[in-house]
């Protein structure tokens, strides 16, 4: 350790760390840190600070910044310190700048010069320190300044320098690929470096490069395979062994690279089979690292061209993972299963119960991973169960990132595999209800389109059934509080289009509901816009049907409110609605045709209906319109009216200046049209509507160009979904996959034969009935899989065959899980005390002792014992902030009397019970000494030394947290 | 790639942070708060992995100290778990039965060691011996630094001429 004895820092600094450790709340800690910042600000600007002192200030700045406070006032001093000749100080300076600065910080420019100097240093440690900084701080701009030197260092005699140079170059490549593209061959060269460390480091950049362009590195397949072989055969120095595995980290990197190279390439893959198989066989599956390599092998096998033998051993390994007690291994097993399932779907079936156990595990991480697996193995036969489960899970998630992901997966699966439109709509409703604001708005539009389009042209009754069921479900849902905006938009749109279509509900009922929605969500303008458009549709349908329209009072007040709205959009809609109410049936049918949202809209791009108007204007002497294309190539235009063109060209300058603006201009306002153009051909908005044109030609009052424009824009909002350009691939698949089947009937697999249809139908029925049962879940999740594979051999009767063993198995499994559940439960609740024990399993006797002591002491003092229990319960329901509050570093200087901190932790208890001794540090030490030694375990001498040292510094081991003194490696 | 390394105590105190991807100071505080809420509350028998903001955080508890590393979705979690262990073993060898207190008072040394192990978010050296040798070389150099300072500065001055 350092030169000043102890931990190498001044008393002042130790005091700082101590007081922060003893801070009882975040606020107190902040106060201490802010005070420290003030002190540092003052001190650091003093003239002639001794360098050693300065170094400590910099380290204190690092500490302050680590605790989340701003230490930017001292950055410049850290930068200055990098310039120092003394390597001691330089290193500290470098460390501080790498921790303080991001790559785009202004101060970096002041360090570049120093880095350049240091990269040329004779001392390889200086070079290494500089390279560390290069990796962190050199940005795209400054790469050229150091690049030549870094490249030179690739050939440095010290392997540590070569290694860091490779990593630096890799970093440059990540930052700005173009700057080092010409140097990529260097990585290949370094792969053959004599030093395994350098070789290992080179694998990082190569992995990145191969990810980007596989084909350029196909020639290296043999080299990588042979390196891997040598590593596996322990040809590397013993020092690379890790827990008896030969250089596992290098093996993993190599396997990752091979997976990339062998993907979809049979020839390359064949070169790897032997070595990957060998490694799988040799792997020690009892150690963590062995399993890490094993897992990487499975990833590799699932990525390269499939080999039956390897797949088999991968499946075995997965089975081992899944059967393991360790959650980590289960997690990896599930992940690996997800990878392998694409190649051999039948493998999932063997592990169905394990998968379902994971699905019901209390560990959220594992659960999520399992859902990911289910997502990968979804098909039309099990989509209902899976999506149902996913939504149930989604409802309880709080984290929005997570929720969005699950929601979008539900949507994706539903769109892809929906067995019926009815089911699709119901599922979407659930997704929207619970995660509506997180779903892509496109999904809502898809849903609207699906309801509008139905199954296609042929089956009208099914379509209308679908719509009425949608309407019914929405009328049910709409009364629920706090629905997401997107969902409300869908609801309003559907109610407007189809609310009255089947005659089941009266117009006043639907309009009433719509007004309720608008009122309940009065802050949401979009919803209000949808609602009023829906009202407009319903009223015009009523008018068209020749019925008398009676506007409910609440509708009337809603319309009036919107008439005075600040939103011009809402106002516009309200006025339009009012106008429609005054029209007769014939007009209304034209404006709002029934169920026409999917009709193709004919767009009259030439705007021929305006011809008469244009002609009139020309006759009055207006200039004819010249298309933009002709205007730009003015001189070689030889079309009609060449005279006028000549005239224009004589005013070339003026023309350029005034009339070049886009042709949209003349179409916007009518006065301009009249004055500047005769032949009016504005670029039409793509959202023109057929009905609008009809209106334009038949009802002159509406055909005023200005209002037409506005109107079009507004209506485009709701009509968009019907446009033919909108149709994407997703719904068409759902339609294509699914033959038209009556609502509610389970979907049948199109591939399976007619006899099996009945069977799968039956099995589905059962599953739905008792879905709580695990084996049923298994059957419904995995049944589809087995069907597609076993069916070929065994014809039909397959359901009983898989179901019975599954049931038996699940019975056993259930017993087993309930047992383990009990087992698991017992060790959990007592938090802190047991935590200690658990981490020192290997030396149980040692860790028991202090607690026996503790127990004996407990009886002495009732007060403190209540304190402990309360604490135990507090940490039983862990809350970080409260934990934070009770933390204290067990650093107490013996001299200061008022050190007894908030008596909460068990260790503190110990010192508290020691009572008086605590007042004078020495007495206390006698009590704690044995504990300390025992805790220290195998390394008695070292821990004794440390103990002595610590005491010398006034740090007593029996603060509130004896854990501070625990060996991390118990 | 490792995006950052965090050492948090059981009580939520930060013992070491190292950021390999750019995170502004405000964001860092937020990340630490979020993650300590997520990790410190997890039970002892659960996975050592947490999915977080589309990344994965691998953590491991040693006595009262949590070592956390944030990685990409497709990285090998067990490998990272072992990298953490690798780091702890090196710390243990360096400090001699390392405990949390060692790291509190010598956090800058912990940083130096980390710099020898990871660089730019990748594992640069997997041999314990090599790392230890390198750190020892640096330490011995530091101790003789004062004597060398003058000659070193001459060398550097010469090299940059």
Tab-separated table of C-alpha atoms in Angstrom, chain A residues 1-2 7 9 13-14 17 20-23 29 59 62-63 65-69 75 85-88 90-92 95 98-99 102-103 117-118 120-126 128 131-132 135-136 159-160 163-164 167 170-171 174 195 197 201 204 207 239-240 242-243 249-250 252-253 256 288-289 291-292 295-296 327-329 331-332 339 361-366 368-369 372 401 824 828 831-832 835 838-839 875 878 880 883-884 887 889-891 905 936 939 942 946 950 955 961 963-969, chain B residues 1 9-25 28-29 32-33 36-38 40-56 60-67 73-86 88-93 95-109 111-112 115-116 118-130 133-135 137-139 141-143 145-146 148-149 152-153 155-157 159-160:
chain	number	residue	atom	x	y	z
A	1	UNK	CA	0.000	0.000	0.000
A	2	UNK	CA	0.956	3.587	-0.351
A	7	UNK	CA	-4.641	3.323	2.988
A	9	UNK	CA	-4.667	8.927	2.101
A	13	UNK	CA	-9.924	12.120	3.248
A	14	UNK	CA	-10.463	9.198	5.560
A	17	UNK	CA	-15.245	8.650	3.633
A	20	UNK	CA	-20.274	9.653	4.266
A	21	UNK	CA	-20.385	6.090	5.402
A	22	UNK	CA	-22.126	7.112	8.568
A	23	UNK	CA	-24.603	9.409	6.875
A	29	UNK	CA	-24.799	12.517	2.504
A	59	UNK	CA	-8.894	11.404	-6.063
A	62	UNK	CA	-13.295	11.264	-8.361
A	63	UNK	CA	-14.984	10.173	-5.178
A	65	UNK	CA	-18.255	12.444	-8.826
A	66	UNK	CA	-18.742	8.755	-8.145
A	67	UNK	CA	-21.370	9.678	-5.590
A	68	UNK	CA	-23.278	11.456	-8.315
A	69	UNK	CA	-22.253	15.052	-7.754
A	75	UNK	CA	-11.654	18.694	-14.432
A	85	UNK	CA	6.351	14.154	-15.745
A	86	UNK	CA	5.994	12.069	-12.660
A	87	UNK	CA	4.306	8.864	-13.731
A	88	UNK	CA	2.688	8.545	-10.346
A	90	UNK	CA	0.294	11.210	-14.542
A	91	UNK	CA	-1.478	7.961	-13.882
A	92	UNK	CA	-3.790	9.575	-11.389
A	95	UNK	CA	-7.503	7.833	-14.365
A	98	UNK	CA	-11.141	8.819	-18.122
A	99	UNK	CA	-13.682	8.832	-15.331
A	102	UNK	CA	-16.995	11.744	-22.109
A	103	UNK	CA	-15.519	11.434	-25.550
A	117	UNK	CA	4.010	12.438	-26.201
A	118	UNK	CA	3.320	9.522	-23.908
A	120	UNK	CA	6.247	7.639	-27.727
A	121	UNK	CA	7.613	7.117	-24.242
A	122	UNK	CA	10.351	4.602	-23.567
A	123	UNK	CA	8.587	3.423	-20.484
A	124	UNK	CA	6.012	0.890	-21.527
A	125	UNK	CA	3.869	1.622	-18.492
A	126	UNK	CA	3.503	5.210	-19.590
A	128	UNK	CA	-0.051	1.633	-21.477
A	131	UNK	CA	-3.432	3.777	-24.439
A	132	UNK	CA	-6.046	3.334	-21.727
A	135	UNK	CA	-9.532	3.891	-25.711
A	136	UNK	CA	-11.827	6.002	-23.647
A	159	UNK	CA	2.795	-7.723	-25.254
A	160	UNK	CA	0.806	-5.521	-22.868
A	163	UNK	CA	-2.728	-5.800	-26.667
A	164	UNK	CA	-3.864	-2.334	-25.734
A	167	UNK	CA	-8.036	-2.661	-28.409
A	170	UNK	CA	-10.821	-1.650	-32.292
A	171	UNK	CA	-12.279	1.314	-30.472
A	174	UNK	CA	-16.241	1.332	-33.573
A	195	UNK	CA	1.299	-13.856	-26.942
A	197	UNK	CA	-3.250	-12.287	-24.528
A	201	UNK	CA	-7.715	-9.352	-27.542
A	204	UNK	CA	-12.818	-8.734	-30.172
A	207	UNK	CA	-15.767	-10.561	-34.109
A	239	UNK	CA	-1.893	-19.009	-16.422
A	240	UNK	CA	-4.803	-18.762	-18.855
A	242	UNK	CA	-9.623	-20.508	-15.210
A	243	UNK	CA	-11.175	-22.935	-12.751
A	249	UNK	CA	-12.910	-16.718	-22.277
A	250	UNK	CA	-10.918	-17.191	-25.436
A	252	UNK	CA	-16.149	-18.440	-25.898
A	253	UNK	CA	-14.968	-15.658	-28.174
A	256	UNK	CA	-18.958	-16.807	-31.194
A	288	UNK	CA	-20.153	-22.033	-13.978
A	289	UNK	CA	-17.511	-21.393	-16.540
A	291	UNK	CA	-21.571	-24.181	-18.476
A	292	UNK	CA	-20.791	-20.831	-20.030
A	295	UNK	CA	-23.986	-22.645	-23.628
A	296	UNK	CA	-21.817	-20.921	-26.184
A	327	UNK	CA	-32.059	-20.443	-11.932
A	328	UNK	CA	-29.161	-19.223	-13.978
A	329	UNK	CA	-28.884	-22.519	-15.777
A	331	UNK	CA	-32.543	-19.343	-17.798
A	332	UNK	CA	-29.788	-20.347	-20.171
A	339	UNK	CA	-32.320	-21.051	-30.368
A	361	UNK	CA	-41.585	-19.363	-11.512
A	362	UNK	CA	-41.609	-16.409	-9.152
A	363	UNK	CA	-38.423	-15.132	-10.759
A	364	UNK	CA	-39.458	-12.475	-13.193
A	365	UNK	CA	-36.328	-12.693	-15.299
A	366	UNK	CA	-36.911	-16.366	-15.901
A	368	UNK	CA	-39.778	-13.228	-19.246
A	369	UNK	CA	-37.234	-15.417	-20.894
A	372	UNK	CA	-39.611	-15.103	-25.240
A	401	UNK	CA	-40.226	-0.646	-21.647
A	824	UNK	CA	-37.170	-22.469	-0.809
A	828	UNK	CA	-35.730	-16.706	2.692
A	831	UNK	CA	-32.662	-11.199	5.694
A	832	UNK	CA	-29.477	-9.761	6.971
A	835	UNK	CA	-27.300	-13.353	4.220
A	838	UNK	CA	-25.181	-17.938	3.287
A	839	UNK	CA	-22.213	-16.227	1.792
A	875	UNK	CA	-35.312	-5.255	5.381
A	878	UNK	CA	-36.559	-4.229	1.069
A	880	UNK	CA	-33.503	0.829	-0.996
A	883	UNK	CA	-31.874	0.691	3.647
A	884	UNK	CA	-29.897	3.618	2.630
A	887	UNK	CA	-26.480	2.345	6.517
A	889	UNK	CA	-19.896	2.561	7.555
A	890	UNK	CA	-18.332	0.778	10.406
A	891	UNK	CA	-15.518	3.160	10.381
A	905	UNK	CA	-27.671	-3.525	12.240
A	936	UNK	CA	-11.391	-13.685	7.969
A	939	UNK	CA	-6.041	-15.995	5.530
A	942	UNK	CA	-3.287	-11.153	6.430
A	946	UNK	CA	-5.300	-5.621	8.183
A	950	UNK	CA	-7.348	-0.546	10.516
A	955	UNK	CA	-11.315	2.341	12.201
A	961	UNK	CA	-21.696	-3.377	9.048
A	963	UNK	CA	-19.759	-7.107	6.118
A	964	UNK	CA	-17.278	-4.457	5.226
A	965	UNK	CA	-14.634	-6.690	6.657
A	966	UNK	CA	-15.844	-9.859	5.137
A	967	UNK	CA	-13.691	-11.339	2.525
A	968	UNK	CA	-15.497	-10.903	-0.701
A	969	UNK	CA	-14.411	-14.379	-1.631
B	1	UNK	CA	-19.841	-5.451	-25.040
B	9	UNK	CA	-23.180	-2.103	-1.447
B	10	UNK	CA	-26.113	-3.887	0.080
B	11	UNK	CA	-27.293	-0.522	1.372
B	12	UNK	CA	-27.296	1.035	-2.067
B	13	UNK	CA	-24.012	2.904	-1.691
B	14	UNK	CA	-21.931	3.261	-4.783
B	15	UNK	CA	-18.441	1.834	-4.428
B	16	UNK	CA	-17.211	2.020	-7.998
B	17	UNK	CA	-18.617	3.017	-11.360
B	18	UNK	CA	-17.056	2.644	-14.744
B	19	UNK	CA	-18.893	3.675	-17.882
B	20	UNK	CA	-17.815	2.285	-21.213
B	21	UNK	CA	-20.728	3.745	-23.145
B	22	UNK	CA	-21.448	7.448	-22.916
B	23	UNK	CA	-23.918	8.292	-20.164
B	24	UNK	CA	-24.286	11.915	-19.019
B	25	UNK	CA	-23.954	12.535	-15.290
B	28	UNK	CA	-25.768	7.908	-14.492
B	29	UNK	CA	-27.445	8.813	-11.242
B	32	UNK	CA	-27.728	3.652	-10.493
B	33	UNK	CA	-30.930	4.390	-8.652
B	36	UNK	CA	-30.137	-0.666	-7.177
B	37	UNK	CA	-33.892	-0.740	-6.812
B	38	UNK	CA	-34.045	-3.638	-9.196
B	40	UNK	CA	-30.887	-5.193	-4.280
B	41	UNK	CA	-34.450	-6.319	-3.833
B	42	UNK	CA	-34.004	-9.635	-5.564
B	43	UNK	CA	-34.059	-12.782	-3.530
B	44	UNK	CA	-30.993	-14.945	-3.083
B	45	UNK	CA	-32.001	-17.899	-5.224
B	46	UNK	CA	-33.125	-16.107	-8.327
B	47	UNK	CA	-31.218	-15.625	-11.564
B	48	UNK	CA	-28.182	-13.416	-11.495
B	49	UNK	CA	-29.528	-11.609	-14.541
B	50	UNK	CA	-31.990	-8.791	-14.872
B	51	UNK	CA	-33.430	-7.470	-18.082
B	52	UNK	CA	-33.370	-3.737	-18.097
B	53	UNK	CA	-34.149	-1.195	-20.822
B	54	UNK	CA	-33.434	-3.718	-23.529
B	55	UNK	CA	-30.098	-4.631	-21.972
B	56	UNK	CA	-29.195	-7.288	-19.519
B	60	UNK	CA	-23.223	-11.147	-8.360
B	61	UNK	CA	-23.122	-10.633	-4.675
B	62	UNK	CA	-19.961	-10.965	-2.645
B	63	UNK	CA	-20.513	-10.507	1.081
B	64	UNK	CA	-22.353	-7.191	1.152
B	65	UNK	CA	-21.155	-5.938	-2.192
B	66	UNK	CA	-22.937	-6.309	-5.515
B	67	UNK	CA	-20.884	-6.353	-8.688
B	73	UNK	CA	-29.125	-8.868	-25.179
B	74	UNK	CA	-27.131	-11.426	-27.107
B	75	UNK	CA	-24.104	-11.655	-24.838
B	76	UNK	CA	-23.317	-14.742	-22.809
B	77	UNK	CA	-24.526	-14.066	-19.259
B	78	UNK	CA	-22.585	-16.833	-17.606
B	79	UNK	CA	-19.395	-15.607	-19.175
B	80	UNK	CA	-19.985	-12.156	-17.716
B	81	UNK	CA	-20.715	-13.719	-14.366
B	82	UNK	CA	-17.329	-15.362	-14.551
B	83	UNK	CA	-15.651	-12.152	-15.644
B	84	UNK	CA	-16.997	-10.605	-12.467
B	85	UNK	CA	-15.598	-13.496	-10.502
B	86	UNK	CA	-12.324	-13.201	-12.346
B	88	UNK	CA	-12.903	-10.387	-7.708
B	89	UNK	CA	-10.252	-13.070	-7.673
B	90	UNK	CA	-7.706	-10.617	-8.973
B	91	UNK	CA	-8.746	-8.072	-6.370
B	92	UNK	CA	-8.487	-10.763	-3.761
B	93	UNK	CA	-5.015	-11.668	-4.820
B	95	UNK	CA	-5.347	-6.932	-1.605
B	96	UNK	CA	-4.944	-10.270	0.125
B	97	UNK	CA	-8.414	-11.434	1.131
B	98	UNK	CA	-10.132	-8.416	-0.234
B	99	UNK	CA	-13.041	-6.953	1.703
B	100	UNK	CA	-15.370	-4.106	0.985
B	101	UNK	CA	-13.338	-1.739	3.108
B	102	UNK	CA	-10.306	-2.279	0.900
B	103	UNK	CA	-12.315	-1.128	-2.052
B	104	UNK	CA	-13.726	1.859	-0.212
B	105	UNK	CA	-10.355	3.251	0.668
B	106	UNK	CA	-8.528	2.103	-2.420
B	107	UNK	CA	-11.139	2.639	-5.013
B	108	UNK	CA	-8.584	4.144	-7.366
B	109	UNK	CA	-6.591	0.918	-7.194
B	111	UNK	CA	-10.034	1.198	-11.033
B	112	UNK	CA	-6.467	0.522	-12.113
B	115	UNK	CA	-8.417	-1.039	-16.494
B	116	UNK	CA	-6.076	-3.974	-16.893
B	118	UNK	CA	-11.457	-4.587	-19.306
B	119	UNK	CA	-10.826	-2.005	-21.914
B	120	UNK	CA	-13.452	-0.238	-23.974
B	121	UNK	CA	-16.026	-2.639	-22.628
B	122	UNK	CA	-14.262	-5.808	-23.731
B	123	UNK	CA	-12.261	-8.328	-21.803
B	124	UNK	CA	-8.669	-7.609	-22.722
B	125	UNK	CA	-6.811	-10.063	-20.563
B	126	UNK	CA	-8.021	-13.357	-19.221
B	127	UNK	CA	-4.857	-14.420	-17.456
B	128	UNK	CA	-4.837	-13.583	-13.781
B	129	UNK	CA	-1.082	-13.822	-13.678
B	130	UNK	CA	-0.576	-11.336	-16.485
B	133	UNK	CA	2.237	-8.899	-13.057
B	134	UNK	CA	1.231	-5.738	-14.832
B	135	UNK	CA	-0.267	-4.159	-11.750
B	137	UNK	CA	4.990	-3.463	-12.335
B	138	UNK	CA	2.954	-0.288	-12.093
B	139	UNK	CA	3.085	-0.276	-8.317
B	141	UNK	CA	7.235	1.891	-10.676
B	142	UNK	CA	5.163	4.208	-8.609
B	143	UNK	CA	7.351	3.603	-5.619
B	145	UNK	CA	8.832	7.085	-9.405
B	146	UNK	CA	10.402	9.866	-7.485
B	148	UNK	CA	13.097	8.170	-11.837
B	149	UNK	CA	11.141	11.326	-12.273
B	152	UNK	CA	12.048	10.039	-17.127
B	153	UNK	CA	11.313	13.621	-17.887
B	155	UNK	CA	13.671	10.782	-21.782
B	156	UNK	CA	10.255	12.139	-22.582
B	157	UNK	CA	11.654	15.501	-23.414
B	159	UNK	CA	11.487	11.684	-27.350
B	160	UNK	CA	9.264	14.597	-28.132
